[in-house]
mmCIF file of C-alpha atoms in Angstrom:
data_model
loop_
_atom_site.group_PDB
_atom_site.id
_atom_site.type_symbol
_atom_site.label_atom_id
_atom_site.label_comp_id
_atom_site.label_asym_id
_atom_site.label_seq_id
_atom_site.Cartn_x
_atom_site.Cartn_y
_atom_site.Cartn_z
ATOM 1 C CA UNK A 1 -75.103 -37.299 179.191
ATOM 2 C CA UNK A 2 -78.795 -38.160 178.943
ATOM 3 C CA UNK A 3 -80.349 -38.248 175.490
ATOM 4 C CA UNK A 4 -84.110 -37.916 175.073
ATOM 5 C CA UNK A 5 -84.806 -40.171 172.132
ATOM 6 C CA UNK A 6 -88.489 -39.223 172.033
ATOM 7 C CA UNK A 7 -87.723 -35.535 171.533
ATOM 8 C CA UNK A 8 -88.409 -34.780 167.882
ATOM 9 C CA UNK A 9 -87.674 -31.068 168.140
ATOM 10 C CA UNK A 10 -86.248 -29.869 164.843
ATOM 11 C CA UNK A 11 -87.426 -32.975 162.995
ATOM 12 C CA UNK A 12 -89.782 -32.829 160.028
ATOM 13 C CA UNK A 13 -92.482 -35.486 159.714
ATOM 14 C CA UNK A 14 -94.955 -36.228 156.932
ATOM 15 C CA UNK A 15 -97.931 -38.484 157.662
ATOM 16 C CA UNK A 16 -100.054 -39.611 154.739
ATOM 17 C CA UNK A 17 -103.639 -40.458 155.569
ATOM 18 C CA UNK A 18 -103.069 -38.058 158.443
ATOM 19 C CA UNK A 19 -106.612 -36.767 158.740
ATOM 20 C CA UNK A 20 -108.149 -39.915 160.170
ATOM 21 C CA UNK A 21 -107.586 -43.034 162.241
ATOM 22 C CA UNK A 22 -104.065 -44.155 163.044
ATOM 23 C CA UNK A 23 -102.595 -41.447 160.813
ATOM 24 C CA UNK A 24 -104.338 -38.617 162.664
ATOM 25 C CA UNK A 25 -103.298 -39.917 166.082
ATOM 26 C CA UNK A 26 -99.724 -40.442 164.863
ATOM 27 C CA UNK A 27 -99.492 -36.925 163.434
ATOM 28 C CA UNK A 28 -100.742 -35.452 166.698
ATOM 29 C CA UNK A 29 -98.278 -37.500 168.761
ATOM 30 C CA UNK A 30 -95.311 -36.393 166.663
ATOM 31 C CA UNK A 31 -96.459 -32.800 167.054
ATOM 32 C CA UNK A 32 -96.693 -33.222 170.837
ATOM 33 C CA UNK A 33 -93.109 -34.547 170.807
ATOM 34 C CA UNK A 34 -91.850 -31.382 169.132
ATOM 35 C CA UNK A 35 -91.786 -32.309 165.452
ATOM 36 C CA UNK A 36 -92.848 -30.117 162.577
ATOM 37 C CA UNK A 37 -95.680 -32.100 161.014
ATOM 38 C CA UNK A 38 -97.434 -32.063 157.664
ATOM 39 C CA UNK A 39 -100.287 -34.372 156.785
ATOM 40 C CA UNK A 40 -101.366 -35.535 153.354
ATOM 41 C CA UNK A 41 -104.840 -36.824 152.701
ATOM 42 C CA UNK A 42 -107.381 -37.161 149.939
ATOM 43 C CA UNK A 43 -109.876 -35.781 152.461
ATOM 44 C CA UNK A 44 -109.530 -32.242 153.826
ATOM 45 C CA UNK A 45 -111.673 -32.938 156.909
ATOM 46 C CA UNK A 46 -109.585 -33.564 160.014
ATOM 47 C CA UNK A 47 -111.319 -35.781 162.547
ATOM 48 C CA UNK A 48 -108.627 -35.515 165.214
ATOM 49 C CA UNK A 49 -108.482 -31.750 165.671
ATOM 50 C CA UNK A 50 -104.730 -32.130 166.009
ATOM 51 C CA UNK A 51 -101.797 -31.778 163.657
ATOM 52 C CA UNK A 52 -103.806 -31.636 160.465
ATOM 53 C CA UNK A 53 -104.882 -27.980 160.554
ATOM 54 C CA UNK A 54 -105.595 -26.024 157.396
ATOM 55 C CA UNK A 55 -102.039 -24.685 157.268
ATOM 56 C CA UNK A 56 -100.284 -28.015 156.898
ATOM 57 C CA UNK A 57 -102.669 -30.256 154.958
ATOM 58 C CA UNK A 58 -101.544 -31.374 151.518
ATOM 59 C CA UNK A 59 -104.416 -32.734 149.457
ATOM 60 C CA UNK A 60 -103.679 -35.593 147.097
ATOM 61 C CA UNK A 61 -104.230 -39.193 146.078
ATOM 62 C CA UNK A 62 -101.129 -41.224 146.948
ATOM 63 C CA UNK A 63 -101.913 -43.766 144.230
ATOM 64 C CA UNK A 64 -101.354 -41.145 141.516
ATOM 65 C CA UNK A 65 -97.710 -40.530 140.638
ATOM 66 C CA UNK A 66 -98.131 -36.788 140.068
ATOM 67 C CA UNK A 67 -100.002 -36.380 143.365
ATOM 68 C CA UNK A 68 -97.411 -38.394 145.281
ATOM 69 C CA UNK A 69 -94.604 -36.252 143.901
ATOM 70 C CA UNK A 70 -96.511 -33.071 144.737
ATOM 71 C CA UNK A 71 -97.150 -34.309 148.278
ATOM 72 C CA UNK A 72 -93.453 -34.904 148.910
ATOM 73 C CA UNK A 73 -92.292 -31.736 147.154
ATOM 74 C CA UNK A 74 -94.837 -29.653 149.088
ATOM 75 C CA UNK A 75 -93.938 -31.270 152.414
ATOM 76 C CA UNK A 76 -90.232 -30.725 151.797
ATOM 77 C CA UNK A 77 -90.836 -27.046 151.096
ATOM 78 C CA UNK A 78 -93.314 -26.629 153.957
ATOM 79 C CA UNK A 79 -91.096 -28.346 156.531
ATOM 80 C CA UNK A 80 -87.673 -27.379 155.129
ATOM 81 C CA UNK A 81 -86.796 -31.043 154.755
ATOM 82 C CA UNK A 82 -88.255 -34.470 155.454
ATOM 83 C CA UNK A 83 -86.790 -36.626 158.216
ATOM 84 C CA UNK A 84 -89.661 -39.068 158.725
ATOM 85 C CA UNK A 85 -92.419 -40.344 156.448
ATOM 86 C CA UNK A 86 -95.330 -42.397 157.757
ATOM 87 C CA UNK A 87 -97.249 -44.132 154.975
ATOM 88 C CA UNK A 88 -100.600 -44.327 156.719
ATOM 89 C CA UNK A 89 -102.884 -43.714 153.739
ATOM 90 C CA UNK A 90 -104.939 -46.800 153.019
ATOM 91 C CA UNK A 91 -108.383 -48.213 152.404
ATOM 92 C CA UNK A 92 -110.095 -51.387 153.583
ATOM 93 C CA UNK A 93 -111.404 -54.329 151.660
ATOM 94 C CA UNK A 94 -114.942 -55.346 150.910
ATOM 95 C CA UNK A 95 -115.566 -58.763 152.455
ATOM 96 C CA UNK A 96 -116.632 -60.736 149.412
ATOM 97 C CA UNK A 97 -115.836 -64.122 147.829
ATOM 98 C CA UNK A 98 -113.014 -63.888 145.310
ATOM 99 C CA UNK A 99 -115.178 -65.180 142.454
ATOM 100 C CA UNK A 100 -117.632 -62.317 143.019
ATOM 101 C CA UNK A 101 -115.083 -59.565 143.387
ATOM 102 C CA UNK A 102 -115.091 -56.473 141.207
ATOM 103 C CA UNK A 103 -111.686 -56.038 139.577
ATOM 104 C CA UNK A 104 -112.133 -52.256 139.791
ATOM 105 C CA UNK A 105 -112.515 -52.378 143.586
ATOM 106 C CA UNK A 106 -109.663 -54.892 143.847
ATOM 107 C CA UNK A 107 -107.353 -52.660 141.812
ATOM 108 C CA UNK A 108 -108.245 -49.539 143.795
ATOM 109 C CA UNK A 109 -107.268 -51.213 147.077
ATOM 110 C CA UNK A 110 -103.965 -52.412 145.619
ATOM 111 C CA UNK A 111 -103.291 -48.976 144.139
ATOM 112 C CA UNK A 112 -103.901 -46.968 147.314
ATOM 113 C CA UNK A 113 -102.339 -49.360 149.813
ATOM 114 C CA UNK A 114 -99.357 -50.759 147.914
ATOM 115 C CA UNK A 115 -98.698 -48.509 144.917
ATOM 116 C CA UNK A 116 -99.241 -45.422 147.081
ATOM 117 C CA UNK A 117 -96.751 -46.634 149.674
ATOM 118 C CA UNK A 118 -94.156 -47.193 146.962
ATOM 119 C CA UNK A 119 -94.724 -43.860 145.211
ATOM 120 C CA UNK A 120 -94.490 -41.823 148.414
ATOM 121 C CA UNK A 121 -91.442 -43.768 149.630
ATOM 122 C CA UNK A 122 -89.633 -43.492 146.300
ATOM 123 C CA UNK A 123 -90.105 -39.733 146.057
ATOM 124 C CA UNK A 124 -89.253 -39.113 149.718
ATOM 125 C CA UNK A 125 -86.091 -41.195 149.426
ATOM 126 C CA UNK A 126 -84.719 -38.841 146.783
ATOM 127 C CA UNK A 127 -84.703 -36.022 149.337
ATOM 128 C CA UNK A 128 -83.475 -38.291 152.129
ATOM 129 C CA UNK A 129 -80.541 -39.422 150.006
ATOM 130 C CA UNK A 130 -79.475 -35.808 149.561
ATOM 131 C CA UNK A 131 -79.547 -35.243 153.320
ATOM 132 C CA UNK A 132 -77.950 -38.657 154.018
ATOM 133 C CA UNK A 133 -80.622 -40.101 156.225
ATOM 134 C CA UNK A 134 -84.246 -40.537 157.123
ATOM 135 C CA UNK A 135 -86.846 -42.964 158.377
ATOM 136 C CA UNK A 136 -89.849 -44.397 156.547
ATOM 137 C CA UNK A 137 -92.555 -46.300 158.397
ATOM 138 C CA UNK A 138 -95.162 -48.246 156.462
ATOM 139 C CA UNK A 139 -98.481 -49.641 157.659
ATOM 140 C CA UNK A 140 -98.841 -53.378 157.155
ATOM 141 C CA UNK A 141 -101.360 -55.635 158.926
ATOM 142 C CA UNK A 142 -101.751 -59.023 160.564
ATOM 143 C CA UNK A 143 -103.701 -59.793 157.384
ATOM 144 C CA UNK A 144 -100.428 -59.509 155.455
ATOM 145 C CA UNK A 145 -98.735 -62.764 156.490
ATOM 146 C CA UNK A 146 -102.060 -64.412 157.402
ATOM 147 C CA UNK A 147 -104.536 -65.761 154.882
ATOM 148 C CA UNK A 148 -108.046 -64.437 155.492
ATOM 149 C CA UNK A 149 -110.917 -65.633 153.296
ATOM 150 C CA UNK A 150 -112.833 -63.004 151.301
ATOM 151 C CA UNK A 151 -110.115 -60.331 151.726
ATOM 152 C CA UNK A 152 -108.335 -60.993 148.452
ATOM 153 C CA UNK A 153 -107.226 -57.400 147.906
ATOM 154 C CA UNK A 154 -106.443 -55.992 151.354
ATOM 155 C CA UNK A 155 -104.360 -58.965 152.524
ATOM 156 C CA UNK A 156 -102.198 -59.110 149.391
ATOM 157 C CA UNK A 157 -101.710 -55.331 149.503
ATOM 158 C CA UNK A 158 -100.414 -55.576 153.066
ATOM 159 C CA UNK A 159 -98.247 -58.624 152.328
ATOM 160 C CA UNK A 160 -96.724 -56.622 149.491
ATOM 161 C CA UNK A 161 -95.967 -53.771 151.887
ATOM 162 C CA UNK A 162 -94.096 -56.161 154.196
ATOM 163 C CA UNK A 163 -91.990 -57.357 151.252
ATOM 164 C CA UNK A 164 -91.457 -53.810 149.965
ATOM 165 C CA UNK A 165 -90.302 -52.708 153.416
ATOM 166 C CA UNK A 166 -87.536 -55.322 153.336
ATOM 167 C CA UNK A 167 -86.540 -54.530 149.758
ATOM 168 C CA UNK A 168 -86.259 -50.776 150.314
ATOM 169 C CA UNK A 169 -84.457 -51.214 153.639
ATOM 170 C CA UNK A 170 -81.781 -53.272 151.904
ATOM 171 C CA UNK A 171 -81.493 -50.909 148.939
ATOM 172 C CA UNK A 172 -81.428 -47.637 150.871
ATOM 173 C CA UNK A 173 -79.596 -48.622 154.037
ATOM 174 C CA UNK A 174 -76.238 -47.426 152.722
ATOM 175 C CA UNK A 175 -77.795 -43.974 152.276
ATOM 176 C CA UNK A 176 -78.730 -43.867 155.954
ATOM 177 C CA UNK A 177 -82.427 -44.447 155.286
ATOM 178 C CA UNK A 178 -84.211 -46.884 157.569
ATOM 179 C CA UNK A 179 -87.446 -48.492 156.358
ATOM 180 C CA UNK A 180 -89.722 -50.359 158.750
ATOM 181 C CA UNK A 181 -93.404 -51.161 159.141
ATOM 182 C CA UNK A 182 -95.972 -51.703 161.842
ATOM 183 C CA UNK A 183 -98.538 -54.472 161.535
ATOM 184 C CA UNK A 184 -101.702 -53.682 163.491
ATOM 185 C CA UNK A 185 -104.475 -56.122 164.290
ATOM 186 C CA UNK A 186 -107.986 -54.753 164.864
ATOM 187 C CA UNK A 187 -107.658 -51.186 166.166
ATOM 188 C CA UNK A 188 -110.483 -48.989 167.469
ATOM 189 C CA UNK A 189 -110.350 -46.413 164.700
ATOM 190 C CA UNK A 190 -113.526 -44.628 163.562
ATOM 191 C CA UNK A 191 -113.577 -46.971 160.567
ATOM 192 C CA UNK A 192 -113.558 -50.104 162.739
ATOM 193 C CA UNK A 193 -116.024 -48.600 165.180
ATOM 194 C CA UNK A 194 -118.338 -47.980 162.231
ATOM 195 C CA UNK A 195 -118.083 -51.631 161.215
ATOM 196 C CA UNK A 196 -118.875 -52.643 164.778
ATOM 197 C CA UNK A 197 -121.997 -50.481 164.783
ATOM 198 C CA UNK A 198 -123.059 -52.045 161.483
ATOM 199 C CA UNK A 199 -122.589 -55.486 163.072
ATOM 200 C CA UNK A 200 -119.947 -56.430 160.501
ATOM 201 C CA UNK A 201 -117.343 -57.203 163.168
ATOM 202 C CA UNK A 202 -117.832 -59.608 166.077
ATOM 203 C CA UNK A 203 -115.832 -57.885 168.823
ATOM 204 C CA UNK A 204 -116.309 -60.665 171.374
ATOM 205 C CA UNK A 205 -114.959 -63.250 168.971
ATOM 206 C CA UNK A 206 -111.996 -61.066 168.024
ATOM 207 C CA UNK A 207 -111.120 -60.477 171.664
ATOM 208 C CA UNK A 208 -111.207 -64.215 172.368
ATOM 209 C CA UNK A 209 -108.827 -64.720 169.441
ATOM 210 C CA UNK A 210 -106.444 -62.081 170.863
ATOM 211 C CA UNK A 211 -104.232 -63.110 173.826
ATOM 212 C CA UNK A 212 -104.558 -59.659 175.440
ATOM 213 C CA UNK A 213 -108.337 -60.106 175.127
ATOM 214 C CA UNK A 214 -109.104 -56.654 173.716
ATOM 215 C CA UNK A 215 -108.854 -54.531 170.615
ATOM 216 C CA UNK A 216 -105.952 -52.120 170.316
ATOM 217 C CA UNK A 217 -106.086 -48.346 170.445
ATOM 218 C CA UNK A 218 -104.725 -46.102 167.677
ATOM 219 C CA UNK A 219 -102.426 -44.443 170.200
ATOM 220 C CA UNK A 220 -100.731 -47.815 170.788
ATOM 221 C CA UNK A 221 -99.917 -48.094 167.094
ATOM 222 C CA UNK A 222 -98.797 -44.456 167.021
ATOM 223 C CA UNK A 223 -96.328 -45.086 169.860
ATOM 224 C CA UNK A 224 -94.828 -48.017 167.939
ATOM 225 C CA UNK A 225 -94.446 -45.793 164.877
ATOM 226 C CA UNK A 226 -92.724 -43.105 166.951
ATOM 227 C CA UNK A 227 -90.367 -45.730 168.381
ATOM 228 C CA UNK A 228 -89.364 -46.924 164.911
ATOM 229 C CA UNK A 229 -88.791 -43.326 163.816
ATOM 230 C CA UNK A 230 -86.690 -42.523 166.875
ATOM 231 C CA UNK A 231 -83.003 -43.030 167.580
ATOM 232 C CA UNK A 232 -83.985 -45.809 169.972
ATOM 233 C CA UNK A 233 -84.476 -47.838 166.776
ATOM 234 C CA UNK A 234 -81.316 -46.600 165.051
ATOM 235 C CA UNK A 235 -80.129 -50.150 164.234
ATOM 236 C CA UNK A 236 -83.517 -51.494 163.173
ATOM 237 C CA UNK A 237 -84.456 -51.606 159.505
ATOM 238 C CA UNK A 238 -86.434 -53.918 157.243
ATOM 239 C CA UNK A 239 -88.629 -55.084 160.104
ATOM 240 C CA UNK A 240 -92.380 -55.267 160.617
ATOM 241 C CA UNK A 241 -93.363 -54.679 164.239
ATOM 242 C CA UNK A 242 -96.733 -56.283 164.890
ATOM 243 C CA UNK A 243 -98.912 -54.239 167.230
ATOM 244 C CA UNK A 244 -101.523 -56.907 167.663
ATOM 245 C CA UNK A 245 -102.091 -57.918 171.287
ATOM 246 C CA UNK A 246 -100.488 -61.280 170.537
ATOM 247 C CA UNK A 247 -102.593 -62.071 167.459
ATOM 248 C CA UNK A 248 -99.647 -63.316 165.394
ATOM 249 C CA UNK A 249 -98.279 -65.379 168.280
ATOM 250 C CA UNK A 250 -101.495 -67.300 168.870
ATOM 251 C CA UNK A 251 -101.874 -70.494 166.857
ATOM 252 C CA UNK A 252 -104.625 -72.400 168.680
ATOM 253 C CA UNK A 253 -107.494 -71.685 166.302
ATOM 254 C CA UNK A 254 -109.473 -74.704 167.490
ATOM 255 C CA UNK A 255 -109.906 -73.616 171.113
ATOM 256 C CA UNK A 256 -110.830 -69.955 170.772
ATOM 257 C CA UNK A 257 -113.837 -70.296 173.085
ATOM 258 C CA UNK A 258 -111.709 -71.614 175.943
ATOM 259 C CA UNK A 259 -108.745 -69.266 175.541
#
């Protein structure tokens, strides 16, 4: 008997931050694989033209407890259950020395990226426990385990997500809930492309630092997310899968120009 592990027919998937970037591409891919998909976003504009149509968008701020609960409750009602949650909602850091950083901006990044991931996961798990199973995939970053100067909010928020992923996987495993994360490097999302146009990112330098010598595509991260949500990954939990072109493997910082 052949089993198609990438067939998500009959599965219900919620993607937060699903109107843009990695979230939008992930939502569309799940839809193409047969899943019923809902997206949650603070922004009602869908830049992908895919899964996030007006009929399945839930508007809310994941960092607010009442919004997070409404997102999950609405998705559960809309989809008649929740099998998979992708915590893709997040915001980037301002690149600024720590001593000059606004605590308000710092707190907002922590709240959306880390607090939001916890609030959505906690509320979704209550439904998943009732149905005895589910899969949660968080979005970490290579900036989580790595120390990057002048990113003193984004990096810690992503490091916290890696730790939270392990904690929740251990706590909820007996309920049949798997919790994993993906850790992208620089990905060609509209946000990153905007930074490139503003000359805030040196693409040539980043590519030299990356063993595969290129930036990643959002579809490559989306495929990793789908894998972790699928039965192919049925015995994987508590892990962070880095989708980084070898970024985390490379340790020769002194010879970037000759790589």
